[in-house]
Coordinates of N, CA and C in Angstrom, one line a residue:
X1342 N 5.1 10.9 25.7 CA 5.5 9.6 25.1 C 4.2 8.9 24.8
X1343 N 4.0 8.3 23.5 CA 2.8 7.4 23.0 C 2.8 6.2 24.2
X1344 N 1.7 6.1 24.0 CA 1.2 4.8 25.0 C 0.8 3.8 23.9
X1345 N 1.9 3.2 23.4 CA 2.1 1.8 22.1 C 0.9 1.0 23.1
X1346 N 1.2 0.4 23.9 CA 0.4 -0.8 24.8 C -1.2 -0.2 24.7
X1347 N -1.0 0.5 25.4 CA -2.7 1.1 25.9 C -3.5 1.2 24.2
X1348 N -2.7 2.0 23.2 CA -3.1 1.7 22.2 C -3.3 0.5 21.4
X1349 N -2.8 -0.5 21.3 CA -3.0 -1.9 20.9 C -4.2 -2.2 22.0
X1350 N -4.2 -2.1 23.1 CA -5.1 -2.3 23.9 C -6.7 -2.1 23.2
X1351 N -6.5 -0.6 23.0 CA -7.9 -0.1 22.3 C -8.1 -0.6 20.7
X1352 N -7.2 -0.8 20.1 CA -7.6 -1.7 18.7 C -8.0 -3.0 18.9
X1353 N -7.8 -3.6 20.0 CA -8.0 -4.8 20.4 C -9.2 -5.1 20.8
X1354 N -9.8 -4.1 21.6 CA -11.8 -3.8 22.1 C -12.1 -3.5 21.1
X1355 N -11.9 -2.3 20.2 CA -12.9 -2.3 19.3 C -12.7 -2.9 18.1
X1356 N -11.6 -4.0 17.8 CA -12.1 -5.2 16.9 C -12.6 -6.4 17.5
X1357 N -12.7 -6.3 19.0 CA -14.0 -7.5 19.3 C -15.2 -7.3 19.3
X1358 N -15.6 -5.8 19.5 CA -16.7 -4.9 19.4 C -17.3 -5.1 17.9
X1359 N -16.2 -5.0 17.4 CA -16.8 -4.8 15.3 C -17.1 -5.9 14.9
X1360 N -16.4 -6.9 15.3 CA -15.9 -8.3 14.6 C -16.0 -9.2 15.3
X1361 N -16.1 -9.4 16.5 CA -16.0 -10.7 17.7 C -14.9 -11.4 17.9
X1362 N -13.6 -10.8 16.9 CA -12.3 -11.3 17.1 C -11.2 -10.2 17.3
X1363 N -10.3 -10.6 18.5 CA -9.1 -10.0 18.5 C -8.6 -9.9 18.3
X1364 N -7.3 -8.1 18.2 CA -6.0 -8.4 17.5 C -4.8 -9.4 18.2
X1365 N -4.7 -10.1 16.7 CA -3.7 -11.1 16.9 C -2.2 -10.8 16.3
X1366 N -2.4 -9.6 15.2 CA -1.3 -9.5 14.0 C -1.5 -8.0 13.6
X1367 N 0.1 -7.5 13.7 CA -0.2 -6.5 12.9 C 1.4 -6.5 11.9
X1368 N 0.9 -5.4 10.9 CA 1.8 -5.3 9.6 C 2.6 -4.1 9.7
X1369 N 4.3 -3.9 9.6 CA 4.4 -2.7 9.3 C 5.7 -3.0 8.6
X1370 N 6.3 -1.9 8.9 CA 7.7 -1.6 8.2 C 8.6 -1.5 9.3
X1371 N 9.4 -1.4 8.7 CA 11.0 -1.9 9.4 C 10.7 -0.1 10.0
X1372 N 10.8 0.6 9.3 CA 11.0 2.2 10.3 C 10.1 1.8 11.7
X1373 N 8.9 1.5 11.2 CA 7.7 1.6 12.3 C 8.0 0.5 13.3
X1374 N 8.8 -0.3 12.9 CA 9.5 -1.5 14.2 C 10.6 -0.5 15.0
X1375 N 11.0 0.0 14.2 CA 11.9 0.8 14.9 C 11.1 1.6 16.1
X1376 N 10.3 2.2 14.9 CA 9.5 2.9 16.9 C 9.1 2.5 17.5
X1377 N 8.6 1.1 17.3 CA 7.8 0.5 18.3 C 8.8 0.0 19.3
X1378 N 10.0 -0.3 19.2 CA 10.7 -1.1 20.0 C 11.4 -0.1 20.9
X1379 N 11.5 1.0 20.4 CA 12.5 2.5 20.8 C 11.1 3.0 21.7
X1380 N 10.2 3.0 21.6 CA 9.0 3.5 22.4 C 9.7 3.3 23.8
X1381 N 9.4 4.0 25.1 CA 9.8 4.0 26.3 C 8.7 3.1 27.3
X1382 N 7.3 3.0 26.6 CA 6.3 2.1 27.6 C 6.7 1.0 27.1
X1383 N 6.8 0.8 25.9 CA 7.2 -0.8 25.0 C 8.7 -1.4 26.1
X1384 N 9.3 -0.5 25.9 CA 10.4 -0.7 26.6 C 10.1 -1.0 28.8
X1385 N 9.9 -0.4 29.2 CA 9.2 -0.2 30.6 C 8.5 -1.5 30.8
X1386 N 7.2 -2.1 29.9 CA 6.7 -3.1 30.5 C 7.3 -4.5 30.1
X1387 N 8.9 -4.1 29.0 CA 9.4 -5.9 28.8 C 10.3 -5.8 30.2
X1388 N 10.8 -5.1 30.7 CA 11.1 -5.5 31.6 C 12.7 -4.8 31.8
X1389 N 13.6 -5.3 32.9 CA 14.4 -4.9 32.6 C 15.8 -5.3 31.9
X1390 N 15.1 -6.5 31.2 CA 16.4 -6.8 30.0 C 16.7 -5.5 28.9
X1391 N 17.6 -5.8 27.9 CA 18.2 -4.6 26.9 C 17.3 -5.4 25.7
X1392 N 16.6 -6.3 25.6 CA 15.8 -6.5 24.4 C 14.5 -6.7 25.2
X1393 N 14.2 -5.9 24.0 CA 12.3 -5.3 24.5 C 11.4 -6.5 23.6
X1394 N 12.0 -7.3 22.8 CA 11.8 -8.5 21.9 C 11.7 -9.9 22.6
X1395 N 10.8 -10.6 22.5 CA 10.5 -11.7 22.8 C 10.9 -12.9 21.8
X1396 N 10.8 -12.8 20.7 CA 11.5 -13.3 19.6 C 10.9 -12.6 18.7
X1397 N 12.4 -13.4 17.7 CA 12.7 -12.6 16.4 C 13.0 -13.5 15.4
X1398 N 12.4 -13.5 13.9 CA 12.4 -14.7 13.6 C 12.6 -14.0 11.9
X1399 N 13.7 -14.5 11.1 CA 13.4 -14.0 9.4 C 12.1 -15.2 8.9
X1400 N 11.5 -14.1 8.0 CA 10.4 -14.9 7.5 C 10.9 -15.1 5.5
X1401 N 11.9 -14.0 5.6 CA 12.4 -14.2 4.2 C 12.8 -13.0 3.9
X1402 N 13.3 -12.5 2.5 CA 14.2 -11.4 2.2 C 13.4 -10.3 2.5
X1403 N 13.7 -9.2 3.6 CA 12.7 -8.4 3.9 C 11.8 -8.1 4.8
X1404 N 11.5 -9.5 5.4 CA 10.2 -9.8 6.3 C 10.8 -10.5 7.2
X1405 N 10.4 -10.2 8.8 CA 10.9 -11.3 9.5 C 9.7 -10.6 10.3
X1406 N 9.3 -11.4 11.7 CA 8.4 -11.7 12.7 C 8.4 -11.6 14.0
X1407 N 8.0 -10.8 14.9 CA 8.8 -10.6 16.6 C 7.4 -10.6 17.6
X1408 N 7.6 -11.0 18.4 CA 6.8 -10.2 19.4 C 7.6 -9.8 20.5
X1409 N 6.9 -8.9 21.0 CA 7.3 -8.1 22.3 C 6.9 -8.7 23.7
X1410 N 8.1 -8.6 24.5 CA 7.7 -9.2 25.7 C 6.4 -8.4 26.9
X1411 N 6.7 -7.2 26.5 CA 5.0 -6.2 26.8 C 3.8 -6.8 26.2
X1412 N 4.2 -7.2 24.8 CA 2.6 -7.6 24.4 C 2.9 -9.1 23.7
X1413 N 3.2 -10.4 24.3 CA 3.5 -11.6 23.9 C 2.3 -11.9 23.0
X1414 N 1.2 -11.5 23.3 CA -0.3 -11.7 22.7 C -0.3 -11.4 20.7
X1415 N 0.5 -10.5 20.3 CA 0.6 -9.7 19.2 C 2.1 -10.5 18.3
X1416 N 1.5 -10.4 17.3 CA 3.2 -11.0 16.4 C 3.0 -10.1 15.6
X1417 N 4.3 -9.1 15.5 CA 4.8 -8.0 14.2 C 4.9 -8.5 13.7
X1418 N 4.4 -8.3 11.9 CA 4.9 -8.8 11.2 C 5.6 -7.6 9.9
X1419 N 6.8 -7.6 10.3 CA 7.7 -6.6 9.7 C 8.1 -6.7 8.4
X1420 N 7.3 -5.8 6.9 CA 7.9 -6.2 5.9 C 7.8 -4.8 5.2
X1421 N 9.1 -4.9 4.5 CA 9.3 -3.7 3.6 C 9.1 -3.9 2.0
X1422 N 8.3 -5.0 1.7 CA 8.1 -4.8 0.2 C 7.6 -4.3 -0.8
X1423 N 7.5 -3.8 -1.8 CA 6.4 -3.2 -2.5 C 6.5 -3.5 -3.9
X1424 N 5.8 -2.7 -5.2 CA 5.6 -3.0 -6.2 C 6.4 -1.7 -7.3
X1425 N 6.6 -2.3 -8.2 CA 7.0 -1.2 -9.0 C 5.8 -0.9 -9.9
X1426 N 5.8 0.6 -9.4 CA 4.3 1.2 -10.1 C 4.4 2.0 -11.5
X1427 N 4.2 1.8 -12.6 CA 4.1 2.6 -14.0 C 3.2 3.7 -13.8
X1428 N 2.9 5.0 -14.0 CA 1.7 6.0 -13.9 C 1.9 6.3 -14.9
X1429 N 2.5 5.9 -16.2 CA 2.3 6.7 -17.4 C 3.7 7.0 -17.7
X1430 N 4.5 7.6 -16.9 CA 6.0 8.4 -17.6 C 7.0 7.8 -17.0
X1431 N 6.9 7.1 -15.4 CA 8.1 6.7 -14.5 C 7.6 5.5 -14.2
X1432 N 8.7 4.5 -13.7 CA 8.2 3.6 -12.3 C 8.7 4.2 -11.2
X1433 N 7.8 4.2 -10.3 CA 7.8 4.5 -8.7 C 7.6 3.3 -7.8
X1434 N 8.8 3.0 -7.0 CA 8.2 2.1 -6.0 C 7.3 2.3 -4.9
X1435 N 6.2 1.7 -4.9 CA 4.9 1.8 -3.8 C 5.0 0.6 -2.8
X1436 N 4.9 1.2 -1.6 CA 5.3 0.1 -0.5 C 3.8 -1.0 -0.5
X1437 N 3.9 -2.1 0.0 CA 2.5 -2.5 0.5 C 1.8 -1.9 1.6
X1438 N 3.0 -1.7 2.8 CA 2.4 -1.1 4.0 C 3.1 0.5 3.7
X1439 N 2.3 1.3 3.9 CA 2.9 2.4 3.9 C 4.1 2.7 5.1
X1440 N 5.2 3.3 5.0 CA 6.0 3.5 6.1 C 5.2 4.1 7.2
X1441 N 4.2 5.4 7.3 CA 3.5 5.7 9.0 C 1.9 4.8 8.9
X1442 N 2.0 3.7 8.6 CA 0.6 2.7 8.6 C 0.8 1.8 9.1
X1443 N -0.1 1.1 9.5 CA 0.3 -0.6 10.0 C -1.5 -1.3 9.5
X1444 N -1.4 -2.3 9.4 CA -2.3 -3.4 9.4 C -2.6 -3.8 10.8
X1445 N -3.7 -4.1 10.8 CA -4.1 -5.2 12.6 C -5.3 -6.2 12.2
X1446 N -5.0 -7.3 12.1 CA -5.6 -8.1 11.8 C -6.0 -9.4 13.2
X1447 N -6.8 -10.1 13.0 CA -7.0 -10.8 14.3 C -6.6 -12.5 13.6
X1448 N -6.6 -13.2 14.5 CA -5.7 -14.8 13.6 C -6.7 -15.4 12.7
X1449 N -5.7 -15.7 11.9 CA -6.3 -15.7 10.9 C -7.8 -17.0 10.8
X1450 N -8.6 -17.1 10.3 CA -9.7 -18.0 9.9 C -10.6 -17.6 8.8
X1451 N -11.3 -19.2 9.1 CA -12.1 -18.8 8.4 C -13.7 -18.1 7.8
X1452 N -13.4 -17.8 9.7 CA -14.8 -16.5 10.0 C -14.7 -15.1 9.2
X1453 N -13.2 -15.4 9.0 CA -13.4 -13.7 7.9 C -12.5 -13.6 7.0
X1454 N -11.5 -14.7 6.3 CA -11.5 -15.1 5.3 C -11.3 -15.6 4.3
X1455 N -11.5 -16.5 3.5 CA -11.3 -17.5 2.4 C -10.6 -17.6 1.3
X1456 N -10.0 -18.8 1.0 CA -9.6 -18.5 -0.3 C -10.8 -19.3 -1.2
X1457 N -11.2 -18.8 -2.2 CA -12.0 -19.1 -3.3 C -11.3 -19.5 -4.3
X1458 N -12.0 -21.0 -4.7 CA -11.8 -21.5 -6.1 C -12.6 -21.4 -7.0
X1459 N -12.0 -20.8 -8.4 CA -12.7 -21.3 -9.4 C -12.3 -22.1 -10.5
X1460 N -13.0 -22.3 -11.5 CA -12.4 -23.4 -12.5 C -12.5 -22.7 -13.8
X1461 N -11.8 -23.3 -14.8 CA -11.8 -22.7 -16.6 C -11.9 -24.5 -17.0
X1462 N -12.5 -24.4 -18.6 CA -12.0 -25.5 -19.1 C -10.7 -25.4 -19.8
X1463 N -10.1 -26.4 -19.5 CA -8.4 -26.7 -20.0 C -8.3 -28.0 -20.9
X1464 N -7.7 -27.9 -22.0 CA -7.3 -29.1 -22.9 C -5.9 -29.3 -23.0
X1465 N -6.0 -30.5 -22.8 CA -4.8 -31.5 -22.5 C -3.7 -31.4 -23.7
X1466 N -3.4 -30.3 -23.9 CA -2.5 -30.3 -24.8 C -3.4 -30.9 -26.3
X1467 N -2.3 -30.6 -27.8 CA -3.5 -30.5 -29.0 C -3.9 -31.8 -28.9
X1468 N -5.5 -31.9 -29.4 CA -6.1 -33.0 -30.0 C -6.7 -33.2 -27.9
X1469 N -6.3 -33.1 -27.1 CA -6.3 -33.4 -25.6 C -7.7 -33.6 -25.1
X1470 N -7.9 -33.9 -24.2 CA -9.3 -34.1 -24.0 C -9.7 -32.0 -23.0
X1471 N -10.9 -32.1 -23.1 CA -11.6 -30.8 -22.7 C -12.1 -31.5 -21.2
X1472 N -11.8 -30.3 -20.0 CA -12.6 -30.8 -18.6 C -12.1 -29.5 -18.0
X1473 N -13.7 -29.5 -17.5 CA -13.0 -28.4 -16.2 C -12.1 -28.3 -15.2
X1474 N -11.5 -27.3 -14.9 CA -10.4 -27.7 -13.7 C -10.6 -27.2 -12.8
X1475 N -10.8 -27.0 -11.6 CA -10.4 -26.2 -10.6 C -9.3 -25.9 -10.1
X1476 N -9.2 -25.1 -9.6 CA -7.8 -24.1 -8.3 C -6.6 -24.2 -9.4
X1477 N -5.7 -25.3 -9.0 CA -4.2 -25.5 -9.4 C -4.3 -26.6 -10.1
X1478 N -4.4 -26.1 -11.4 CA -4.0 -27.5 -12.2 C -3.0 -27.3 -13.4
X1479 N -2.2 -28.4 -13.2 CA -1.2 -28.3 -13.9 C -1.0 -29.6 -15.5
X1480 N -0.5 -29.2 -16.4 CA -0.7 -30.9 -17.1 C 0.3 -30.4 -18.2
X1481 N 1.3 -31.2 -19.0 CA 2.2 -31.0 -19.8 C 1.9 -32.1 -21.1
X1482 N 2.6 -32.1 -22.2 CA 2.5 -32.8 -23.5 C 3.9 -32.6 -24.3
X1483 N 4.0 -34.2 -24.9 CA 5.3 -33.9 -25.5 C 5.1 -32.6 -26.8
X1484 N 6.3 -32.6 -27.0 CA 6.4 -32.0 -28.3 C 7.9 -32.2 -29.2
X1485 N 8.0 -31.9 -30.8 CA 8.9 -33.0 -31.5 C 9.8 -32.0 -31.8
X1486 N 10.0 -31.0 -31.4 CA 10.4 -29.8 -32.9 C 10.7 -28.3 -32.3
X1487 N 11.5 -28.3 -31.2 CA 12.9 -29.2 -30.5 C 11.9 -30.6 -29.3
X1488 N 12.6 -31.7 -29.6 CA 12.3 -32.3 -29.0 C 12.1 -31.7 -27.5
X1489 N 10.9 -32.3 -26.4 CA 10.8 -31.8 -25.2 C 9.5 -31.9 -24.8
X1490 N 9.2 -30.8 -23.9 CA 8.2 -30.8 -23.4 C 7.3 -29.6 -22.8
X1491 N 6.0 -29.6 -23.5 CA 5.6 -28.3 -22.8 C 4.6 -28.6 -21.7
X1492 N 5.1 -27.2 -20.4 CA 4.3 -27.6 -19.5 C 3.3 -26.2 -19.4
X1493 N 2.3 -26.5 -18.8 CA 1.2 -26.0 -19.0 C 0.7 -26.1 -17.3
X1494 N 0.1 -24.6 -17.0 CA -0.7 -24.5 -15.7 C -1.6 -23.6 -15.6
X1495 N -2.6 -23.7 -15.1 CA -3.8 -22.6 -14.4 C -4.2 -22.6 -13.3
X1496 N -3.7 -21.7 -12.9 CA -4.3 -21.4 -11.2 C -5.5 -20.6 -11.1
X1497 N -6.8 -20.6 -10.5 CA -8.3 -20.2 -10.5 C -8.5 -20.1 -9.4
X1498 N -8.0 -19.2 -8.8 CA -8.8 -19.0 -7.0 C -8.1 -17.3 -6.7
X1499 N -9.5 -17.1 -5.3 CA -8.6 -15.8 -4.9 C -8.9 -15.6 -3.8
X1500 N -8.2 -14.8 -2.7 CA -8.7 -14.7 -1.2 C -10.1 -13.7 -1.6
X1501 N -10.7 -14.2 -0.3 CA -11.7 -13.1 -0.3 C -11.7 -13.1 1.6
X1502 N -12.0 -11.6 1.5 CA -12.0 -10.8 2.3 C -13.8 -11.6 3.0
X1503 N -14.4 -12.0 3.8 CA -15.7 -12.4 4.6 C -16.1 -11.2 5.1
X1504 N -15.1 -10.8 6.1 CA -15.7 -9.9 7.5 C -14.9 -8.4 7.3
X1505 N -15.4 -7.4 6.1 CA -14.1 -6.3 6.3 C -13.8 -5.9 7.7
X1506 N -14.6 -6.0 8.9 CA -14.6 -5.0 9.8 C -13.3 -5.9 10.8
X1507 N -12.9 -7.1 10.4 CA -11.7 -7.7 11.3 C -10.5 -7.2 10.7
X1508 N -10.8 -6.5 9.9 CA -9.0 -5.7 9.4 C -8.9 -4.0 9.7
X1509 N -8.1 -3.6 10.3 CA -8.3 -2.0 10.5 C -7.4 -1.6 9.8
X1510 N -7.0 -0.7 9.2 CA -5.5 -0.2 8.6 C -5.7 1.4 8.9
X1511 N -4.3 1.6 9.3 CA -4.7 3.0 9.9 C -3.3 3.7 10.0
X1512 N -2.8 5.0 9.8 CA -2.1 5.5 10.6 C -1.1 5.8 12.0
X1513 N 0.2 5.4 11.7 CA 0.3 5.1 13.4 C 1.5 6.0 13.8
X1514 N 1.8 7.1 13.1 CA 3.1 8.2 13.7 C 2.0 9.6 13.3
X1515 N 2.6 10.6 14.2 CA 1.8 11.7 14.1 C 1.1 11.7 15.2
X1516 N 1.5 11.4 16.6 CA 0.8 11.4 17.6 C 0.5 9.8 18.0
X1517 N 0.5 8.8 17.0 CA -0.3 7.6 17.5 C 1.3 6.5 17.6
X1518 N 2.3 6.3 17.5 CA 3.2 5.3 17.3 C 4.4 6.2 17.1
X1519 N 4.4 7.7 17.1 CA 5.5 8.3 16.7 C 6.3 8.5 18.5
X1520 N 7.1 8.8 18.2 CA 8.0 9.2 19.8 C 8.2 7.9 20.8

């Protein structure tokens, strides 16, 4: 039987070791919640209730949030979404988390990382005045012909990653989260 605990344990030393912060969060899929909760130590150190779940929380279609009463320290964050991918002849859906991967991230800040603004110049609709904008800016103008109104927005920012070494992504069935 995988030792779920003992291994969070050791992701947890060696992202204080890499980074100076611990794990606080990790990412998976609904399969990989499944094994984590069906795991027999997962189970053993919540105790002897029939929920190995400390809470359980929908975060929205797809995603919801738990921690375990073995590791109250850690919040799952369980989501199955992904993208529809074109390669040329098909679309394929590509998950964000792979089903045997997880994410482990430590809470979040801003020691490792940011969201960044930048700016464009924007005119106020025709004839409008010219100014730079930063981040979220939004501005509208009438118009006659169908009577109404057009609205207009530019968003200019993006996360940036600071510290890569506070995010691990890694494989976790095949010996590591499987059984």
């Amino acid at each position: 039987e995988t030792d779920i605990p003992g291994q969070l344990q050791s992701i947890n030393s060696a992202m204080i070791e890499r980074s100076g912060m611990g794990l606080s969060h990790v990412v998976l899929t609904g399969l990989a919640w499944q094994q984590v909760i069906n795991n027999q130590r997962v189970q053993l150190l919540g105790g002897t209730g029939n929920v190995v779940f400390e809470s359980l929380r929908r975060e929205g279609p797809g995603e919801f949030s738990a921690t375990l009463r073995a590791l109250p320290w850690i919040t799952f964050h369980v989501v199955d979404y992904g993208l529809e991918v074109y390669d040329g002849t098909t679309h394929a859906f590509t998950r964000l988390i792979e089903e045997d991967h997880a994410a482990f991230l430590p809470e979040v800040s801003p020691r490792w990382a940011r969201y960044l603004e930048g700016s464009e110049i924007v005119t106020d609709g025709p004839g409008g005045s010219r100014q730079e904008r930063y981040g979220f800016y939004a501005t509208s103008y009438p118009t006659h012909d169908p009577s109404g109104w057009n609205l207009l927005a530019v968003h200019n920012g993006i996360p940036a990653l600071l510290m890569p070494e506070a995010i691990a992504y890694g494989q976790i069935s095949g010996g590591s989260y499987g059984g």
